[in-house]
Coordinates of C-alpha atoms and ligand atoms in Angstrom, one line a residue:
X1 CA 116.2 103.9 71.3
X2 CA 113.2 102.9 72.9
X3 CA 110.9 100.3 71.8
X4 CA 107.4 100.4 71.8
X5 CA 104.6 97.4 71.3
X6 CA 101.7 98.2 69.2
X7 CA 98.1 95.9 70.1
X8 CA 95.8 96.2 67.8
X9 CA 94.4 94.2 64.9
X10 CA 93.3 97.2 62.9
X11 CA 96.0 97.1 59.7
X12 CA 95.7 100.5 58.8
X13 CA 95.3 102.2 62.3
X14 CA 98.5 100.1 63.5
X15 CA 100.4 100.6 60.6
X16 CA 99.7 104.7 61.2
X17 CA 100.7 104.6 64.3
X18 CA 103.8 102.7 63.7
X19 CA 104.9 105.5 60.7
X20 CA 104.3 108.3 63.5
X21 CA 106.2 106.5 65.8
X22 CA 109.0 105.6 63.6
X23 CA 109.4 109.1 62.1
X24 CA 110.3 110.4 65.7
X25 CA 112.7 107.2 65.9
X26 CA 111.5 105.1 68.3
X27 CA 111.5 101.1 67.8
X28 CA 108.0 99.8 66.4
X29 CA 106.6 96.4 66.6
X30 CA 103.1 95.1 66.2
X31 CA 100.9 92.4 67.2
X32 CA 97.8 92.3 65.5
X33 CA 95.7 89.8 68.1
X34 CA 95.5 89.6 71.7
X35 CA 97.1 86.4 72.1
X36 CA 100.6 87.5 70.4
X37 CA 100.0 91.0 71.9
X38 CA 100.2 89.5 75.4
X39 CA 103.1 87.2 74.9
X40 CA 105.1 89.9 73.5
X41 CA 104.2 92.4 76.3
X42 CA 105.0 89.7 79.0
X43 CA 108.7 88.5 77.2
X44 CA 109.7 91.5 75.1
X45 CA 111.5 94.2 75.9
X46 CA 109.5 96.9 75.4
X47 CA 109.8 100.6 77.2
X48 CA 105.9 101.4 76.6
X49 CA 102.7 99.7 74.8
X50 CA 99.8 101.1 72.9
X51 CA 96.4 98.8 73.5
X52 CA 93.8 98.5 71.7
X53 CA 90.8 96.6 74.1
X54 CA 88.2 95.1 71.1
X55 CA 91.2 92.7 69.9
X56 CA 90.9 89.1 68.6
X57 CA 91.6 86.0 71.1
X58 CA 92.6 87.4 74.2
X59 CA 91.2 91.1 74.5
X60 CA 92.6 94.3 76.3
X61 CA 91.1 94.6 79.5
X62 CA 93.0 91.1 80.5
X63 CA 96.2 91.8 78.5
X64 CA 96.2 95.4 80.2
X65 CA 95.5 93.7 83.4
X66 CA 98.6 90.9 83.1
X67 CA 100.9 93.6 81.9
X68 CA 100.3 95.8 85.1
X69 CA 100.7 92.1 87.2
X70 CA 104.2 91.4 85.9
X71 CA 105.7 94.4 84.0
X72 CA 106.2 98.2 85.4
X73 CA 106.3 99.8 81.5
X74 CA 103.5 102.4 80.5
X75 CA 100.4 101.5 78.9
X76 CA 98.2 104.0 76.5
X77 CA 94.7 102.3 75.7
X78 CA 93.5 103.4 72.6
X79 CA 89.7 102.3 72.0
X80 CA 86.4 103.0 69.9
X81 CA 84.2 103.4 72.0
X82 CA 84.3 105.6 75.3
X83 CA 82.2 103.6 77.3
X84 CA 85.2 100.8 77.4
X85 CA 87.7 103.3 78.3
X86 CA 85.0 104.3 81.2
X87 CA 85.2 100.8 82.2
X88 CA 88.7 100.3 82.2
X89 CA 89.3 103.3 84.9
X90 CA 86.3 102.2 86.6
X91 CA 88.3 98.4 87.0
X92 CA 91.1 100.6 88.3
X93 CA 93.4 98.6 85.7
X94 CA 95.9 101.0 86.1
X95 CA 96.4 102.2 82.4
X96 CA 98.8 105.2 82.3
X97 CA 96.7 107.1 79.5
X98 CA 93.9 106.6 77.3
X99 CA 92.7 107.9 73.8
X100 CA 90.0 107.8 72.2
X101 CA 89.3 106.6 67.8
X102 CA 90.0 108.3 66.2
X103 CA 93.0 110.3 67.4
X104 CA 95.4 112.5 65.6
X105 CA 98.9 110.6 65.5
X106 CA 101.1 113.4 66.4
X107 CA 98.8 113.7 69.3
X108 CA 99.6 110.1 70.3
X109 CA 103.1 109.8 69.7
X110 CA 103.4 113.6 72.1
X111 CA 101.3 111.5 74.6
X112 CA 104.1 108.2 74.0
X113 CA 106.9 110.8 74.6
X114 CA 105.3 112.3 77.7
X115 CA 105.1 109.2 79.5
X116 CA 108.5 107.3 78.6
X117 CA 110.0 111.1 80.0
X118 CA 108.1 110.0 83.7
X119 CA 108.9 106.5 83.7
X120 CA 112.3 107.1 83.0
X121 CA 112.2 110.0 85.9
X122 CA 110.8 107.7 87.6
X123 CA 113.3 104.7 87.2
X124 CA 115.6 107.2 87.8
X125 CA 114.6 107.4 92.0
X126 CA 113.7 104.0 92.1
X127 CA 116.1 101.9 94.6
X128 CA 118.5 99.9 92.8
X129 CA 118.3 96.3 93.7
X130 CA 120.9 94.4 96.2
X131 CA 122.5 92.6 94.1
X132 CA 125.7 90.0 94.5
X133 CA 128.1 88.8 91.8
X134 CA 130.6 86.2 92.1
X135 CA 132.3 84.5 89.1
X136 CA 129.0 83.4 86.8
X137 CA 126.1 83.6 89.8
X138 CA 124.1 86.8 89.9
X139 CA 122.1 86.9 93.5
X140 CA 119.3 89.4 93.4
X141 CA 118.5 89.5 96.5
X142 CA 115.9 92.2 95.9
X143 CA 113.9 90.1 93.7
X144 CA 114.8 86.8 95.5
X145 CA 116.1 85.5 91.8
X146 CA 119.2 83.8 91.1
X147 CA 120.9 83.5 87.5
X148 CA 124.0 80.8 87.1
X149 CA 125.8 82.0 83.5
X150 CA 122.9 84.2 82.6
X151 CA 120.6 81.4 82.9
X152 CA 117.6 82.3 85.5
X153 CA 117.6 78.9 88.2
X154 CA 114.5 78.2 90.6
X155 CA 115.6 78.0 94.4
X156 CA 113.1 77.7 97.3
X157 CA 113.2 80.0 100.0
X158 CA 115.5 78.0 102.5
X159 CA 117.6 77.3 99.3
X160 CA 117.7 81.1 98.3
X161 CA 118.4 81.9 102.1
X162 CA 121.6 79.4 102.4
X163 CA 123.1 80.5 99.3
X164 CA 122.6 83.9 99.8
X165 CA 123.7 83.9 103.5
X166 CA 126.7 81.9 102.2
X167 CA 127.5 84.3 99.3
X168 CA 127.4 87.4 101.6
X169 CA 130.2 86.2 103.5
X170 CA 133.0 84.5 101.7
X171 CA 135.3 82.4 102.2
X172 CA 134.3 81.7 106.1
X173 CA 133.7 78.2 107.2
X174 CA 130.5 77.9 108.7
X175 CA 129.5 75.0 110.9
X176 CA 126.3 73.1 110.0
X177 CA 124.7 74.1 113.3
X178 CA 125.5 77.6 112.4
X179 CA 124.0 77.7 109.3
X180 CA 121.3 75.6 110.8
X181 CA 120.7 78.3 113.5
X182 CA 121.3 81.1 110.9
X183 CA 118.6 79.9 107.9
X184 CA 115.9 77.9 110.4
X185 CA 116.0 80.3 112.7
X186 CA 116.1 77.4 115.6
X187 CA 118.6 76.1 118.1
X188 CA 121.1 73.4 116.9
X189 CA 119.1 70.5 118.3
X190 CA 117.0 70.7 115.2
X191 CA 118.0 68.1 112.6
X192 CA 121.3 69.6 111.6
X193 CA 121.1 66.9 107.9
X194 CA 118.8 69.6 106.3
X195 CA 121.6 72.1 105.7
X196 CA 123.6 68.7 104.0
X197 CA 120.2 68.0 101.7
X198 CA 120.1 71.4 101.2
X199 CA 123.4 72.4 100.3
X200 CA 123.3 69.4 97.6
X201 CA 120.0 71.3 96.2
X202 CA 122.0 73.9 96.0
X203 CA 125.0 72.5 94.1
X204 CA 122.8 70.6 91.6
X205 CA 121.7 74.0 90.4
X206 CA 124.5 76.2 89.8
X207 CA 127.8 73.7 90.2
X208 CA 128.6 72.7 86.6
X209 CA 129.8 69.2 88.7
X210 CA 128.7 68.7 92.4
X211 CA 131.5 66.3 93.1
X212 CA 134.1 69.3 92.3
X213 CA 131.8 71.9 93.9
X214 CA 133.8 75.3 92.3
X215 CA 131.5 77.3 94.8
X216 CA 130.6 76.2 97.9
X217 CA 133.3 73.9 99.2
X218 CA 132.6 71.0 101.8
X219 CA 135.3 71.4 104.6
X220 CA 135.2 68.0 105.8
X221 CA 134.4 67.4 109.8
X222 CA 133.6 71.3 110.1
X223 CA 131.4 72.6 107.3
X224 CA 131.2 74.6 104.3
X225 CA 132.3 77.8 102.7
X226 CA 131.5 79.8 99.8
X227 CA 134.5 80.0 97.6
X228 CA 135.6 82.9 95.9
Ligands
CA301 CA1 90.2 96.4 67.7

């Protein structure tokens, strides 16, 4: 079932648009100020939003603009007045559709159904990302993001590159000067105790103890290797 995010502070417009909605079984949730609307857009899972632009605390045009920043979902701006649907375009916000009050409900949720059909076509050709599992850590290497037991960990790029170059070939000892040559992209007479301070980094954030890595194993007077 997909779930759709309503903006709009207007009670009995949102409410409306919520029954339409609901009656051709999709999800329905509101916000009724900017502020909420925008932390729900950002952290909810939501397959498409309506947005209203005149809103309490933080108002459409900046919502509409976050959203497009950080979320690839369709966006229908619904507004009063014309001249702010003008402007939006004119910002080139990148709002998928736009309708303007009043509107006739069945039109809107036809409009909500028409776009959740392309995104999903769209999904649908998209490039899946290159992704590595082993045991509880999830590698995206598409998105550079790493998860350890579902929880999302920070790693900076050398960090993400070490891992990741480690993970992609398991269970082969690497030398420090390799890896050093490998992730710095220099000849071995670079400082080969980065890849040791880096390697700790690493442990500290997805080794449930460091001193009994379960990973990335220390194989002493050679180097390391990823475990699996
Ligand atoms: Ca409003």
């Amino acid at each position: 079932m997909s779930k759709i995010l309503i903006i709009e502070d207007e009670e009995a417009i949102a409410n409306l648009e919520k029954d339409y909605l609901e009656l051709s079984d999709f999800e329905v949730e509101i916000a009724a100020d900017g502020n909420t609307g925008l932390e729900r857009a950002l952290s909810g899972n939501f397959d498409l939003i309506v947005l209203d632009l005149m809103l309490p605390g933080v108002d459409g045009f900046s919502i509409c603009q976050q959203i497009r920043e950080q979320r690839d979902i369709p966006v229908i701006i619904v507004s009063a007045r014309k001249d702010d649907i003008d402007k939006i375009r004119g910002l080139g916000m990148g709002a998928d559709d736009y309708m303007t009050k009043p509107f006739s409900p069945s039109e809107m949720v036809a409009r909500v159904k028409a776009h959740l059909a392309r995104y999903d076509r769209l999904v649908g050709i998209k490039p899946e990302n290159d992704i590595i599992e082993i045991r509880g850590i999830k590698i995206d290497k598409t998105a550079r993001r790493v998860w350890v037991n579902g929880e999302e960990k920070a790693f900076t790029n050398k960090e993400f590159d070490l891992l990741t170059f480690l993970a992609e070939n398991p269970n082969h000892v690497f030398k420090k000067e390799e890896l050093f040559q490998k992730i710095w992209n220099m000849e071995s007479f670079g400082d080969i105790a980065t890849v040791t301070v880096h390697i700790k980094k690493i442990r500290e954030k997805i080794e449930f103890n460091s001193s009994k890595p379960q990973y990335i194993e220390t194989i002493w007077g050679v180097g390391y290797r990823f475990k699996i």
